[in-house]
Amino acid sequence: MNFFPKNLLEMNGYKFFLFGCLFTSLTWSLSLYMYWKLNTRPDNYSNVKLFRKENTFEYVKKQKSKYFKNHMDKSGINDLGIIKTDDDMATRDKGYKDHGFNALVSLRLGNYRETLPDTRHKLCSTIKYDQNLPSASIIICFYNEHPQALFRTIQSVIRRTPRKLLHEVILINDYSDSENLHKIVDQYINDEILQGIVHLKKTNKREGLIRARLFGANLATGQVLIFLDSHVEVNTDWIQPLLTRVRDNRTQIIAPIIDIIQPDTFDYKSSPLVRGGFNWGLHFKWDSLPKGTLVTDKDFVKPIKTPTIAGGLFAVDREYFNEIGQYDSGMNIWGGENLELSFRVWMCGGSLYIEPCSRVGHVFRQHRPYSAPNNEDTMARNSLRLANVWMDDFKKFFISKRMDLLRLDYGDVSERKALRTKLGCNNFEWYLENVYPEMLLPTDEADRLSKKLENVDKPIFQPWNKRIRNYTAKFLINLSNTNLCIHPIKGHQTKNSKLVLRSCIRNKEQIWYETDKEELVLSKLLCLDSASGNPVIGKCSETGSSQRWKHTDDKGTAFYNLAAGTCLSVNEKRINAEVVMNICNNESSYNKWNLVIV
């Protein structure tokens, strides 16, 4: 029997057969090897050389010199919010519960922050203000405030305000029930020798923000009243532009731009130029400016006409404040007083403006940490009062949204109606036509609605998943001394997917992109987020610090989240072990990670 091919065609077929057998054998061998590698215990692996010669830290510094903040030292991450002990955790959690912000960071930040970013337009610093300005009484009301937040408010006012312009600081303790708070504040005033300028008073019962402010205003003797919240930090040359506007027009109430102090990290961020508005539920809102407001550089330093003010921070001539009717003392605790004041001032001959060269940072708390006595809905009650006094027939638009309030007792408003008559005020229709013509009415027809919308600058909307980001590094996150990497349990496209450890594979499920905003974006799609308490991947917000992560080098680093104050960690070194947030322990190998450059 002849086993050799008889012709060239059979010869080629024989070669292909042998090649196929060889290829199949190699494929199976490689598959078996990879299976063995993936299922071997991770602790058996030494540190494989997966890293570039130049570490990620140096690489990122070359890409963007400002990428890493000066929060780091040779011993690792060192940040104001980092949680290293159970006591730190308790301080943070109690702060969120009692104050709506991270009390651990507030405590560590201390009683005064030496430097704040100057968030004003460049032309503001070139303005020379008249030295002959009225002096101001600063009125700050507080209820169960965190001491350091209050002390920073006081110190920023004293240190950043020319002494001749600061008549007094009046602190009103609205019957706080926080243990020893009044004594702590009083002792601080004495220790800092502030008795000559800071006056601490306490109400005889819980009055709420509105009546506590009235209490303070009636004690004040400065030419101008400036109301501030108890968790703010005033910025450079903040008071001069406010006092200038009030001096030049005593019937004008002027508010600063309210910059953002993050409640998690106390980072100070600039706010855009916007104005105040409201909706028919009578909730304050921020509006974009009318078209053509900001054209040249000089427009950025001109006062901005605003239909309403936020209410927490503003300056007003003291005598005019009394003439115009102060606040509605029949309103309870909090809510609606800013709209009531705004409507009244405009309708009765005054005006409201926002001063872009005055900047005051405000801690925007995660929640309002107090309620009214007996859990009364003071916002609803107060809104009914202002609607029935000031809104005429237009109050029907509010009532139509809150039919449940028809039988709610909002108290006697006869004195406020008499005040409206005495002041000879315009009606609410005049206000809408002359002050807030862009306000959308439920009765607007399509063409009228379209014209109103065209008159307002609209921010350019960019879908969150298509936003342009500046990526500075690209890597896998590998648990030190293992071959395990962070992997989304439901895939890289699934929001709120939890994270687990899986064998390291260089694909979309494990490749993270770091941005210059300290985000970690999985496959350029979803961001690593700690907001739920455990790390997940979610929609990139570009605003919250729950998506900001710090680390030091590329080997054996912790991943620290600014909002949580804790670090990425695991409780076990095995496949499918869940990735969690734990206290940042420098001695633990369960929260040390390598950045595998890809």
PDB file of C-alpha atoms in Angstrom, residues 1 14 20 32 133 142 150 170-171 175 191 197 231 239 266 364 373 385 399 413 426 436 459 494 508 542 566 571 578:
ATOM      1  CA  MET A   1       0.000   0.000   0.000  1.00  0.00           C
ATOM      2  CA  TYR A  14      -1.239  16.528   3.151  1.00  0.00           C
ATOM      3  CA  GLY A  20      -4.120  22.078  10.892  1.00  0.00           C
ATOM      4  CA  LEU A  32      -5.103  25.059  28.953  1.00  0.00           C
ATOM      5  CA  LEU A 133     -18.687 104.389  52.171  1.00  0.00           C
ATOM      6  CA  PHE A 142     -27.424  80.405  63.768  1.00  0.00           C
ATOM      7  CA  LEU A 150     -19.472  79.614  62.453  1.00  0.00           C
ATOM      8  CA  ILE A 170     -24.334  90.667  65.494  1.00  0.00           C
ATOM      9  CA  LEU A 171     -24.615  86.955  66.223  1.00  0.00           C
ATOM     10  CA  TYR A 175     -32.291  79.149  70.937  1.00  0.00           C
ATOM     11  CA  ASP A 191     -10.488  84.254  73.783  1.00  0.00           C
ATOM     12  CA  ILE A 197     -16.922  94.190  67.388  1.00  0.00           C
ATOM     13  CA  HIS A 231     -21.630  78.769  57.219  1.00  0.00           C
ATOM     14  CA  ILE A 239     -18.046  94.373  50.969  1.00  0.00           C
ATOM     15  CA  PHE A 266     -15.127  72.237  51.659  1.00  0.00           C
ATOM     16  CA  PHE A 364     -24.489  74.047  50.256  1.00  0.00           C
ATOM     17  CA  PRO A 373     -41.529  72.605  65.814  1.00  0.00           C
ATOM     18  CA  ARG A 385     -49.133  84.165  53.030  1.00  0.00           C
ATOM     19  CA  ILE A 399     -52.891  76.913  44.311  1.00  0.00           C
ATOM     20  CA  VAL A 413     -52.285  88.897  56.744  1.00  0.00           C
ATOM     21  CA  ASN A 426     -47.887  98.030  41.773  1.00  0.00           C
ATOM     22  CA  TYR A 436     -39.793  89.158  34.966  1.00  0.00           C
ATOM     23  CA  PRO A 459     -26.485  76.761  28.437  1.00  0.00           C
ATOM     24  CA  THR A 494     -24.446  49.026  33.434  1.00  0.00           C
ATOM     25  CA  LYS A 508     -13.131  47.271  28.330  1.00  0.00           C
ATOM     26  CA  GLU A 542     -18.547  66.285  37.016  1.00  0.00           C
ATOM     27  CA  THR A 566     -12.388  56.203  52.964  1.00  0.00           C
ATOM     28  CA  ASN A 571     -12.050  41.983  52.739  1.00  0.00           C
ATOM     29  CA  GLU A 578     -16.528  42.535  46.512  1.00  0.00           C
TER      30      GLU A 578
END
